[in-house]
XYZ file of C-alpha atoms in Angstrom:
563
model
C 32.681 -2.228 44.263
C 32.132 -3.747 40.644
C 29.431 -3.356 38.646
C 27.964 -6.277 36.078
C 27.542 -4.245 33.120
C 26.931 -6.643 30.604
C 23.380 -4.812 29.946
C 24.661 -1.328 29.347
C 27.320 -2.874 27.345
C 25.359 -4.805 25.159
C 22.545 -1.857 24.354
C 25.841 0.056 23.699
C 27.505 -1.739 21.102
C 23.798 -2.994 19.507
C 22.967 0.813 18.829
C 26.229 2.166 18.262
C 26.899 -1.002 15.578
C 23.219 -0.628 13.927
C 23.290 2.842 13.831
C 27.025 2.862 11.649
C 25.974 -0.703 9.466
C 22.211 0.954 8.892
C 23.635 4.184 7.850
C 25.708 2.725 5.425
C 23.026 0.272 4.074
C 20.825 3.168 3.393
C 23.608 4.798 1.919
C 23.861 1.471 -0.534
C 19.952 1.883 -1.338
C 19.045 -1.078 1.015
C 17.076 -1.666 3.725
C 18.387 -0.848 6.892
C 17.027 -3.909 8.650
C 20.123 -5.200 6.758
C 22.359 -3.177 8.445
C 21.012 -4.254 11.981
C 21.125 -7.937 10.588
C 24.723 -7.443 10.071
C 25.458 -5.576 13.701
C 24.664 -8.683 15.518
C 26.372 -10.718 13.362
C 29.516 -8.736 14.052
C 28.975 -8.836 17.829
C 27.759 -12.390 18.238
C 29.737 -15.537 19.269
C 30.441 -17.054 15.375
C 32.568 -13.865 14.556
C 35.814 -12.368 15.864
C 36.468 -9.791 18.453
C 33.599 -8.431 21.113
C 30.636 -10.769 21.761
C 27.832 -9.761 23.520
C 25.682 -11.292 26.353
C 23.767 -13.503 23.770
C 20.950 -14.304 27.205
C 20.247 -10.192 27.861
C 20.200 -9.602 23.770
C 17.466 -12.380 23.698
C 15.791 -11.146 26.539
C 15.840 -7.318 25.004
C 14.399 -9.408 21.832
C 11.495 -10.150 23.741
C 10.686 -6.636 24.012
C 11.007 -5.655 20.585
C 9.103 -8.852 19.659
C 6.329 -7.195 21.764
C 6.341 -3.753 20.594
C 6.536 -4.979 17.143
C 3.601 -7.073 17.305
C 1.838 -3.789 19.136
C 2.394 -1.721 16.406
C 0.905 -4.450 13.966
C -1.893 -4.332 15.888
C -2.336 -0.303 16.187
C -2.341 -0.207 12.458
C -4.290 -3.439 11.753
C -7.518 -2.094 10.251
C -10.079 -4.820 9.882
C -12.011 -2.618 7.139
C -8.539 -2.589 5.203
C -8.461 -6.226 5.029
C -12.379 -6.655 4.272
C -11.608 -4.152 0.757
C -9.382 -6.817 -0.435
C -10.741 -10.258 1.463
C -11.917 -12.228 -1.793
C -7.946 -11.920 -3.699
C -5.724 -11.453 0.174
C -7.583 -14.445 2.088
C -7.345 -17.000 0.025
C -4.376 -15.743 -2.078
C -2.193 -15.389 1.212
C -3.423 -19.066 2.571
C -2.527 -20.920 -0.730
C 0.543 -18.934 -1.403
C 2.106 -20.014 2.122
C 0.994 -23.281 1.591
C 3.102 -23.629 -1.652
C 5.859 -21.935 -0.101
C 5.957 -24.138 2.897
C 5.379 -27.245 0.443
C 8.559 -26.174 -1.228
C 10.560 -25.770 2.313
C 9.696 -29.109 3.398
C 10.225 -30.575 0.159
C 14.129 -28.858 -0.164
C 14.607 -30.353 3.758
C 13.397 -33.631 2.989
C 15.957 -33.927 0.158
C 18.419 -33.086 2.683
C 17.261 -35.880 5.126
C 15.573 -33.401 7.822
C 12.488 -35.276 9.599
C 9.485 -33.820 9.277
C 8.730 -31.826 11.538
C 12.194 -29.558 10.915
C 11.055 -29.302 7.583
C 7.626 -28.145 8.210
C 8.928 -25.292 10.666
C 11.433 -24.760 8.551
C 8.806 -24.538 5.315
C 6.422 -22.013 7.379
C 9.788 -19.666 8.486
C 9.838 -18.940 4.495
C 6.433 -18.643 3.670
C 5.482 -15.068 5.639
C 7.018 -12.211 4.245
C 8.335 -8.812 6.204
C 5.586 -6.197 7.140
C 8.544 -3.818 7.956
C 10.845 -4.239 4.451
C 7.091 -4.181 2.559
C 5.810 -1.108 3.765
C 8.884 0.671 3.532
C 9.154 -0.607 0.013
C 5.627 0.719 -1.010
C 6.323 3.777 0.818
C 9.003 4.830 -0.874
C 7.624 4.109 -4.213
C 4.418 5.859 -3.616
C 2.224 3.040 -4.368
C 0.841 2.655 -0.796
C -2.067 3.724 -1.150
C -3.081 2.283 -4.721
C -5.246 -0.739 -5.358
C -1.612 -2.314 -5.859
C -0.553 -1.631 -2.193
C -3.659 -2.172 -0.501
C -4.017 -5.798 -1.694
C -0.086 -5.926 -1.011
C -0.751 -4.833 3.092
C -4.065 -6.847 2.632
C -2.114 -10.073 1.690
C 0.141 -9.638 3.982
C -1.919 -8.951 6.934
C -3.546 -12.242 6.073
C 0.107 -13.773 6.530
C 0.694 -11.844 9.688
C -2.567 -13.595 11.532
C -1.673 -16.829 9.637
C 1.443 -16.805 11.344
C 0.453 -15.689 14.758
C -1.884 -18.679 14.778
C 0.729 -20.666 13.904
C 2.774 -19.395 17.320
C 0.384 -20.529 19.262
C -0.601 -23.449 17.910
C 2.811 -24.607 17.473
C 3.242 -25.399 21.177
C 0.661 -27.562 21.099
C 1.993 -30.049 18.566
C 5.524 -30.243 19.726
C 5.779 -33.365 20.764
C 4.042 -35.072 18.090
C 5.952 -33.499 15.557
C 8.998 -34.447 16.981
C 10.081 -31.844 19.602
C 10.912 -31.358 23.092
C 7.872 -31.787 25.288
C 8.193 -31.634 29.570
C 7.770 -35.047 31.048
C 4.225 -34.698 32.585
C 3.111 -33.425 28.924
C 4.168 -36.614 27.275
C 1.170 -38.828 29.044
C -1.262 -35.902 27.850
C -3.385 -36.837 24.725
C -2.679 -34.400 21.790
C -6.345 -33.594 21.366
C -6.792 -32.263 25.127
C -3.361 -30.569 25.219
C -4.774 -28.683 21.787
C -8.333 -28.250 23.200
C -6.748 -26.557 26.247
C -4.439 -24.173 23.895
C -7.741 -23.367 21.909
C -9.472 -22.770 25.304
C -6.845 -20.264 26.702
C -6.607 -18.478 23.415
C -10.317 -18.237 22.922
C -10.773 -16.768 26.595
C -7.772 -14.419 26.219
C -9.276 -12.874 23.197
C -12.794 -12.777 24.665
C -11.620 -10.933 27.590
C -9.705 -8.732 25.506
C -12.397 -7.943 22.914
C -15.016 -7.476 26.026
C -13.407 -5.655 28.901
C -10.023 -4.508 27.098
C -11.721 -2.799 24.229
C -13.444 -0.538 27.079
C -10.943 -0.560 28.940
C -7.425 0.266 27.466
C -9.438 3.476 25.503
C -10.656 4.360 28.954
C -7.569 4.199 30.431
C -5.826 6.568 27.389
C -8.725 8.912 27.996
C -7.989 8.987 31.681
C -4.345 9.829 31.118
C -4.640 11.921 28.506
C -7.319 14.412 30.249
C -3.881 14.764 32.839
C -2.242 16.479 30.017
C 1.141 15.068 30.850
C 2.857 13.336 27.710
C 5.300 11.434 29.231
C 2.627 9.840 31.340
C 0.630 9.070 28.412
C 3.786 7.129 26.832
C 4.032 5.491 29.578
C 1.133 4.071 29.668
C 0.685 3.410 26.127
C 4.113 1.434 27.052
C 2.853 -0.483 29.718
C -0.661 -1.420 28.448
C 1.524 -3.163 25.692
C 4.035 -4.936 27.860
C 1.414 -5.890 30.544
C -1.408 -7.253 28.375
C 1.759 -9.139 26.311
C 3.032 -10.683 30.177
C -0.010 -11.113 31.271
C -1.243 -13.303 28.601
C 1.675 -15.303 28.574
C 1.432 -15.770 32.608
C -2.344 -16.180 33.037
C -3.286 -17.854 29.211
C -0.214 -19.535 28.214
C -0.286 -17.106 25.337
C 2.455 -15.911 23.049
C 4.113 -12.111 23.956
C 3.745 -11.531 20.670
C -0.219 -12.866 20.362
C -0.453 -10.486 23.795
C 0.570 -7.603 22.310
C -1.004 -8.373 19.166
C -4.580 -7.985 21.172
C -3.222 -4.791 22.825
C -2.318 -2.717 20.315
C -5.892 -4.025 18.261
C -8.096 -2.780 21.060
C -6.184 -0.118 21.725
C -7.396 1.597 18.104
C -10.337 1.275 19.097
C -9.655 4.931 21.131
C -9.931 7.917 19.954
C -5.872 8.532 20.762
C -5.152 5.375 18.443
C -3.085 7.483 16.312
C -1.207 9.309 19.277
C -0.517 6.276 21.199
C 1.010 4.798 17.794
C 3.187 8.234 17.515
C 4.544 8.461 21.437
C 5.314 4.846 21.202
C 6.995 4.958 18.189
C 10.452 5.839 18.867
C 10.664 3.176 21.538
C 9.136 0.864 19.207
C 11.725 1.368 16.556
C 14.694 1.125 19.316
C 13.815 -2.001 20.612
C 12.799 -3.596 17.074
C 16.433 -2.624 16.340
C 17.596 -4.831 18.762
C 15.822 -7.492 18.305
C 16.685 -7.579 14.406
C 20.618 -7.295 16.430
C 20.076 -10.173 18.600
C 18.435 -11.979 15.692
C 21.297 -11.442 13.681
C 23.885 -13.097 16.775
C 22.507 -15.989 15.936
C 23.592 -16.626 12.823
C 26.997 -18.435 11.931
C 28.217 -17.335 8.714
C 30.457 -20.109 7.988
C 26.939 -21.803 6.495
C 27.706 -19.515 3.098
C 30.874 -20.937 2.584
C 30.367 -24.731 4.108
C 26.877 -24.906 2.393
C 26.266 -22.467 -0.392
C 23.995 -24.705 -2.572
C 21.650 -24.487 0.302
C 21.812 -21.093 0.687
C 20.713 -20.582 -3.011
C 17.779 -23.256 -2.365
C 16.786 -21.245 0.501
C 16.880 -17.982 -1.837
C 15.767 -19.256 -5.031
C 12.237 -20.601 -2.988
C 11.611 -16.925 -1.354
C 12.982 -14.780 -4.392
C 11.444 -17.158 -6.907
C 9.072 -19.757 -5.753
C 6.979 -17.581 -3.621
C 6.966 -14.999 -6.229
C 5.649 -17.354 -8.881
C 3.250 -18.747 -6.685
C 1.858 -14.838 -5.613
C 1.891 -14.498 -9.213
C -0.369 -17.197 -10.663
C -2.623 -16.760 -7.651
C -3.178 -12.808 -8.497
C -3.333 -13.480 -12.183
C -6.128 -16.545 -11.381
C -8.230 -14.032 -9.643
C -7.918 -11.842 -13.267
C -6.383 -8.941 -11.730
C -3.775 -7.276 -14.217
C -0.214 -8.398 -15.095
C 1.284 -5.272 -13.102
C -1.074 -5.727 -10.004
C 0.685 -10.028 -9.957
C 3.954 -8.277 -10.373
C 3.330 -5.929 -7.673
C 2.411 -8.266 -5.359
C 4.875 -10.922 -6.065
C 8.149 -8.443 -5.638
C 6.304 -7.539 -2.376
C 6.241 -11.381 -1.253
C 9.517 -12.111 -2.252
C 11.499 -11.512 1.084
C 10.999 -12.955 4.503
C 12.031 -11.036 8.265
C 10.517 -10.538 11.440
C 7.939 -13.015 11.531
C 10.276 -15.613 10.128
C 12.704 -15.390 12.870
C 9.960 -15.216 15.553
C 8.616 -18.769 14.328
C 12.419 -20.408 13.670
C 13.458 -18.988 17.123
C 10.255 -20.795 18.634
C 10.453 -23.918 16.795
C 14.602 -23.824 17.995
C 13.592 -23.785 21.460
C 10.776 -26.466 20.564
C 13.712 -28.620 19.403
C 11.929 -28.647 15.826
C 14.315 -26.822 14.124
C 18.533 -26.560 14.728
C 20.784 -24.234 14.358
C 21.885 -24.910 10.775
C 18.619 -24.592 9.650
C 18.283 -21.220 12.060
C 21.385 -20.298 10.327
C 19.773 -20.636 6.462
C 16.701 -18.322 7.493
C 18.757 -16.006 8.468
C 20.712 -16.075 5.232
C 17.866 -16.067 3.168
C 16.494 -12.825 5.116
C 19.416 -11.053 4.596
C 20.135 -11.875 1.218
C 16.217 -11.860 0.166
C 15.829 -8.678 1.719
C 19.205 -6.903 0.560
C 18.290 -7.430 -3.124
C 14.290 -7.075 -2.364
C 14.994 -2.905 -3.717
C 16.276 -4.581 -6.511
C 13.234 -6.704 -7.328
C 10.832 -3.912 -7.169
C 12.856 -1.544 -9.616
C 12.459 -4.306 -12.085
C 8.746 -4.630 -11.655
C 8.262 -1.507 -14.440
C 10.946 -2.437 -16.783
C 9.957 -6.166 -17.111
C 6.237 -5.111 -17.586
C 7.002 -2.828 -20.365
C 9.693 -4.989 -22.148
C 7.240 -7.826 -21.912
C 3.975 -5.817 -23.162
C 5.858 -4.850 -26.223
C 6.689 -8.393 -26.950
C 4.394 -10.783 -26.203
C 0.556 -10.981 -27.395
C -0.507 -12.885 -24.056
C 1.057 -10.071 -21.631
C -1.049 -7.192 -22.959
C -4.209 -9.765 -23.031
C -2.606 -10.153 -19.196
C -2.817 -6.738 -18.436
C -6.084 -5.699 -20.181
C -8.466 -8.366 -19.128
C -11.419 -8.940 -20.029
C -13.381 -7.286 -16.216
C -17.488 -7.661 -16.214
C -17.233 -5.068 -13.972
C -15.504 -2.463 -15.871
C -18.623 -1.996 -18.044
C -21.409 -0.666 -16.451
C -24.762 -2.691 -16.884
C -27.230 -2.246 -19.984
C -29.738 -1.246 -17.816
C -28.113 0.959 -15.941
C -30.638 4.257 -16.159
C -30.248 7.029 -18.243
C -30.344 9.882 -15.529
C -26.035 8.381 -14.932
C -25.415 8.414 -18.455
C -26.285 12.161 -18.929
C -25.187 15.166 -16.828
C -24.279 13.039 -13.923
C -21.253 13.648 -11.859
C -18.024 10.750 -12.248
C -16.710 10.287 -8.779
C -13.216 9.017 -9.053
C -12.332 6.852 -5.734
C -14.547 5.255 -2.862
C -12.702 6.279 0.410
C -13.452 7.856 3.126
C -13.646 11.116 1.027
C -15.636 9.415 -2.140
C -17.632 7.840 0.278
C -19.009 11.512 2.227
C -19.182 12.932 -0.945
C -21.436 10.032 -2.537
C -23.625 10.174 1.034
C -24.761 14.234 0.438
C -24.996 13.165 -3.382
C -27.545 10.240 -2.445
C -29.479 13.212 -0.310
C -30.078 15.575 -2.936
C -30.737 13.174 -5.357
C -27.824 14.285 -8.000
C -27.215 11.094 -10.209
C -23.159 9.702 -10.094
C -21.239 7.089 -11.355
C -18.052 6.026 -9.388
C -14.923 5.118 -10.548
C -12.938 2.386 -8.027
C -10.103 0.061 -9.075
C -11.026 -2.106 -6.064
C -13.121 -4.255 -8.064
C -14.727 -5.851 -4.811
C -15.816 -2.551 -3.909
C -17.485 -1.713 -7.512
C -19.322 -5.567 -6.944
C -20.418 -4.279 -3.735
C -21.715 -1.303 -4.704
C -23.382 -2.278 -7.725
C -25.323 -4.820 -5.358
C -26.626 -1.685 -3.348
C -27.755 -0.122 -6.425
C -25.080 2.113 -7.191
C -23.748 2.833 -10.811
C -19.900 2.158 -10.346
C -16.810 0.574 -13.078
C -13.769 -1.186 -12.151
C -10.585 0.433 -13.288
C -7.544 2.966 -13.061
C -9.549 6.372 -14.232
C -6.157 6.759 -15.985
C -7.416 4.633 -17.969
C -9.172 6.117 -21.231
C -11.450 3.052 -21.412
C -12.877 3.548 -17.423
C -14.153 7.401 -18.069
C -15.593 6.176 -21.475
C -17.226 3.529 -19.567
C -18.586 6.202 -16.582
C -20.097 8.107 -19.776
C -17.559 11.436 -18.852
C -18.646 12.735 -22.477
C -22.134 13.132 -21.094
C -21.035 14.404 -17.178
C -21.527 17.746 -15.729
C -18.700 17.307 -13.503
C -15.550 15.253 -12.758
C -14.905 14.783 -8.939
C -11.136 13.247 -7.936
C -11.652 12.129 -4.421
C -8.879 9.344 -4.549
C -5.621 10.544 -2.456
C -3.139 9.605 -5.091
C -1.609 12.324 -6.637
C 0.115 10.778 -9.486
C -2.343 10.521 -12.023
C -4.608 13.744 -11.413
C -3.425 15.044 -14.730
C -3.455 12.186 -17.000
C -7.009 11.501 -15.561
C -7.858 15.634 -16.443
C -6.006 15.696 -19.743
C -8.330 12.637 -20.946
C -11.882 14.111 -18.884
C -11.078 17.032 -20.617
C -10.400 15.327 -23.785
C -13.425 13.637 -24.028
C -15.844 16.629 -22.528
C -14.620 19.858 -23.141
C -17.132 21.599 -20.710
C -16.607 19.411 -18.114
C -15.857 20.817 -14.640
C -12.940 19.096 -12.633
C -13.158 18.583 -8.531
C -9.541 17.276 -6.862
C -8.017 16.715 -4.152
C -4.683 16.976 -2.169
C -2.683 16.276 0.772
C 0.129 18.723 0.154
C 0.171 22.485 -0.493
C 3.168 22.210 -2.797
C 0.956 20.502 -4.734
C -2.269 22.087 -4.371
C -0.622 25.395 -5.223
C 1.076 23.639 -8.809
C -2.393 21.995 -9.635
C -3.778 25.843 -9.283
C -1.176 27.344 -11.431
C -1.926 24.681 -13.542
C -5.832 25.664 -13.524
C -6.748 21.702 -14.016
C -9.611 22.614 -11.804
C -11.128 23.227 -8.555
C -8.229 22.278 -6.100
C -9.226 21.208 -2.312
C -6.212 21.341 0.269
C -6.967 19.273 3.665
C -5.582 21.921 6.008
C -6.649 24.610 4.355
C -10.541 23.658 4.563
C -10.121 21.935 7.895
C -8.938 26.012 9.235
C -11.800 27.967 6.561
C -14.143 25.528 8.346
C -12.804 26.570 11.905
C -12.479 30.267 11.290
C -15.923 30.607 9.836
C -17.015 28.836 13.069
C -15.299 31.540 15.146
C -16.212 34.024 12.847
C -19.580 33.296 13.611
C -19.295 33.156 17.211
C -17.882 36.828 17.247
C -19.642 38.219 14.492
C -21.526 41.598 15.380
């Protein structure tokens, strides 16, 4: 009796090829997304030798296009966005208008209508979460003000787009794509009220009775104490909600999930559910970058390389400049615009999510599926590249140009604090360095007993809030000489780090110290290899996570057994 197995084959050779072409990309100091790019490349129908089952690769897609989308929305922190709303919103909105301008102006000069060029325009204008948090990652920068409005911006895109998905549907036909027959007599207004409609009520019912009840469900399972279980249904929550929207809303799978994996952090096990699912997360996002990748024909580099470059130049350069201008309009410094621009200037998942859509919406064809996918590859590939240039091209240019360093240094009203800010924070007050969730327990039991602070906080949103509530705070890198001048550290009793990067700690102590002899220094850490350098280094009082989180436990037991 024969078996079909066209399946097992085709999970097979997708793994067995990523895992070999990733390796070696990582190897080459690029992003392994490349290497999974190039995997279905080799095993799709435009190259030589095996070919997969293009139908079960796009079908396995699906999946990863779901689990994807739920781990966007397991780490989609509305409070994130919110620290960064007044530069991300409006930054992200204009700069994928200009990029999208661009792609529909570079497809009009090749004679494609315009509704190709607008899907076409929108593929290059959102930018890849996964190559842009691995990029700030492994740089360190995550969790600066740099990163933050980075993943803020983004996330902006990443709603932007998913919008777009299912909105897209809707104007098909009137754009000049395939439409069924009994759509055609439909008026565009009611077949876009009725997408609106569906949406809406899929998102009410999942804000109302799946915020209760996903968490619920977690709880339920987790109480069993059986981890595969708990997987499992982390697993199926995802895939069900994604199905089920699609079948009962006309939603997207990806919009689905999306609403899943939001309500699911709402639980208590957010962070659990995001580590069990992980691993099957990652396997099936490799296949879908693998079937992504068998769609591409690579005979477009040879038989049209000037568009290749056009497609390139307007992620690599145009979206860059336009990220660029936009952060430098909002006066944020030169190396925050270049920061953000290097992180803009790729496009992935997203982009292949909306060009496969608007293929099977007959808005875009397989040429221009084909330059996408060559701009991903290529945009991504040198994307390393672009970031390791960010420090060199600051420096070069500070040393050499008069407007740079007025760039970088400019003129902030909220990196002074008010004249009539009171004396009590001028004088023996205590300079809190960061507003997180630590600065921000620490400033609570401050605000108790009455002790006077001053915060420093380079989110200068944050410092505009918080100066509206009454609090004395300055805008600015406490790196900075200028920002501990400006929180009057010459007069403070005490210097409290409570920002979780590491980087700086001594430059910031060096200066404190520096300016206020006496002064005594508060820090933080995340690691004991460092907390046990900063104490040989005696740059102060040194808190380790861990180790208060078990003194605070073993006191507690202490108690309980004490005599």
């Amino acid at each position: 009796m024969e078996h079909d197995t066209s399946l097992i084959t085709t999970i097979a050779a997708g793994f067995g090829l990523a895992l070999i072409l990733g390796f070696i990309a990582e190897r080459l100091k690029i992003p392994a997304l490349v290497g999974y790019l190039l995997a279905g490349i080799a095993m799709g129908p435009s190259t030589p030798g095996f070919v997969a089952d293009v139908d079960i690769a796009s079908q396995l897609s699906e999946i990863g296009v779901m689990l994807l989308m739920f781990g966007v929305g397991l780490h989609f922190s509305l409070d994130d966005l919110l620290a960064v709303k007044r530069i991300a919103l409006p930054g992200a909105v204009v700069q994928m208008g200009l990029a999208t301008g661009l792609g529909m102006l570079i497809a009009s000069w090749w004679g494609w209508d315009f509704g190709t060029g607008l899907v076409f325009g929108l593929s290059l204008s959102c930018a890849s979460t996964v190559v842009l948090l691995k990029a700030l990652e492994s740089r360190g920068i995550l969790e600066t003000m740099n990163g933050r409005i980075a993943v803020g911006w983004l996330v902006v895109e990443d709603l932007a787009t998913v919008l777009i998905l299912v909105l897209l549907p809707s104007f098909a036909g009137i754009l000049g794509g395939t439409v069924a027959p009994t759509e055609e007599t439909v008026p565009l207004w009611r077949t876009i009220g009725q997408t609106l409609l569906e949406v809406s009520a899929f998102i009410a019912l999942m804000l109302i009775g799946g915020r209760r009840i996903l968490p619920w469900l977690l709880w339920q399972v987790a109480s069993i104490g059986s981890r595969e279980l708990f997987t499992l249904s982390v697993i199926a929550a995802a895939i069900s909600v994604a199905y089920s929207a699609a079948a009962l809303f006309n939603v997207s799978f990806a919009l689905g999930a999306f609403f899943a994996g939001m309500v699911m952090r709402e639980s208590e096990f957010s962070h659990r559910a995001a580590q069990e699912s992980l691993p099957l997360r990652d396997a099936f996002s490799v296949l879908f970058f693998v079937s992504v990748g068998m769609l591409f024909d690579p005979q477009i580099l040879m038989e049209k390389p000037m568009h290749v470059l056009s497609v390139v130049a307007i992620i690599i350069v145009g979206k860059s400049i336009a990220a660029m201008g936009l952060v430098l309009t909002f006066r944020y410094p030169l190396n925050t615009a270049l920061v953000v621009a290097a992180s803009l200037a790729q496009i992935g998942e997203f982009s292949f999510i909306l060009a496969g859509l608007g293929m099977s919406l007959g808005l875009l064809s397989s040429e221009g599926m084909d330059l996408v996918l060559a701009g991903a590859l290529i945009s991504i590939a040198l994307n390393p590249f672009v970031f390791a240039a960010v420090n060199p091209i600051i420096n070069w240019v500070l040393q050499r140009s008069e407007l740079a360093r007025r760039l970088e240094h400019r003129e902030d009203p909220f990196a002074e604090l008010p004249l009539t800010t009171e004396r009590k924070y001028l004088e023996g007050q205590v300079v809190l360095v960061g507003y997180g969730r630590v600065g921000r327990r620490i400033a609570r039991e401050l605000d108790k007993r009455k002790i006077p602070y001053v915060v420093a906080e380079q989110n200068r949103e944050l410092v505009e809030d918080l100066r509206k509530k009454g609090v004395a705070a300055v805008s600015g890198n406490a790196a900075d000489p200028a920002v501990l001048i400006q929180a009057h550290i010459a007069g403070a009793a005490m210097l409290v780090i409570a920002t979780p990067e590491t980087l700086n700690v001594r430059q910031i102590a060096e200066i404190a110290r520096t300016l206020n002899s006496d002064i005594e220094i508060v820090l933080r850490t995340h690691s004991e290899d460092e907390s046990q350098f900063l104490q040989k280094e005696k740059i102060g009082t040194v808190f380790f996570g861990e180790e208060e989180l078990a003194k605070g436990m073993t006191n507690h037991i202490l108690q309980r057994f004490a005599p």
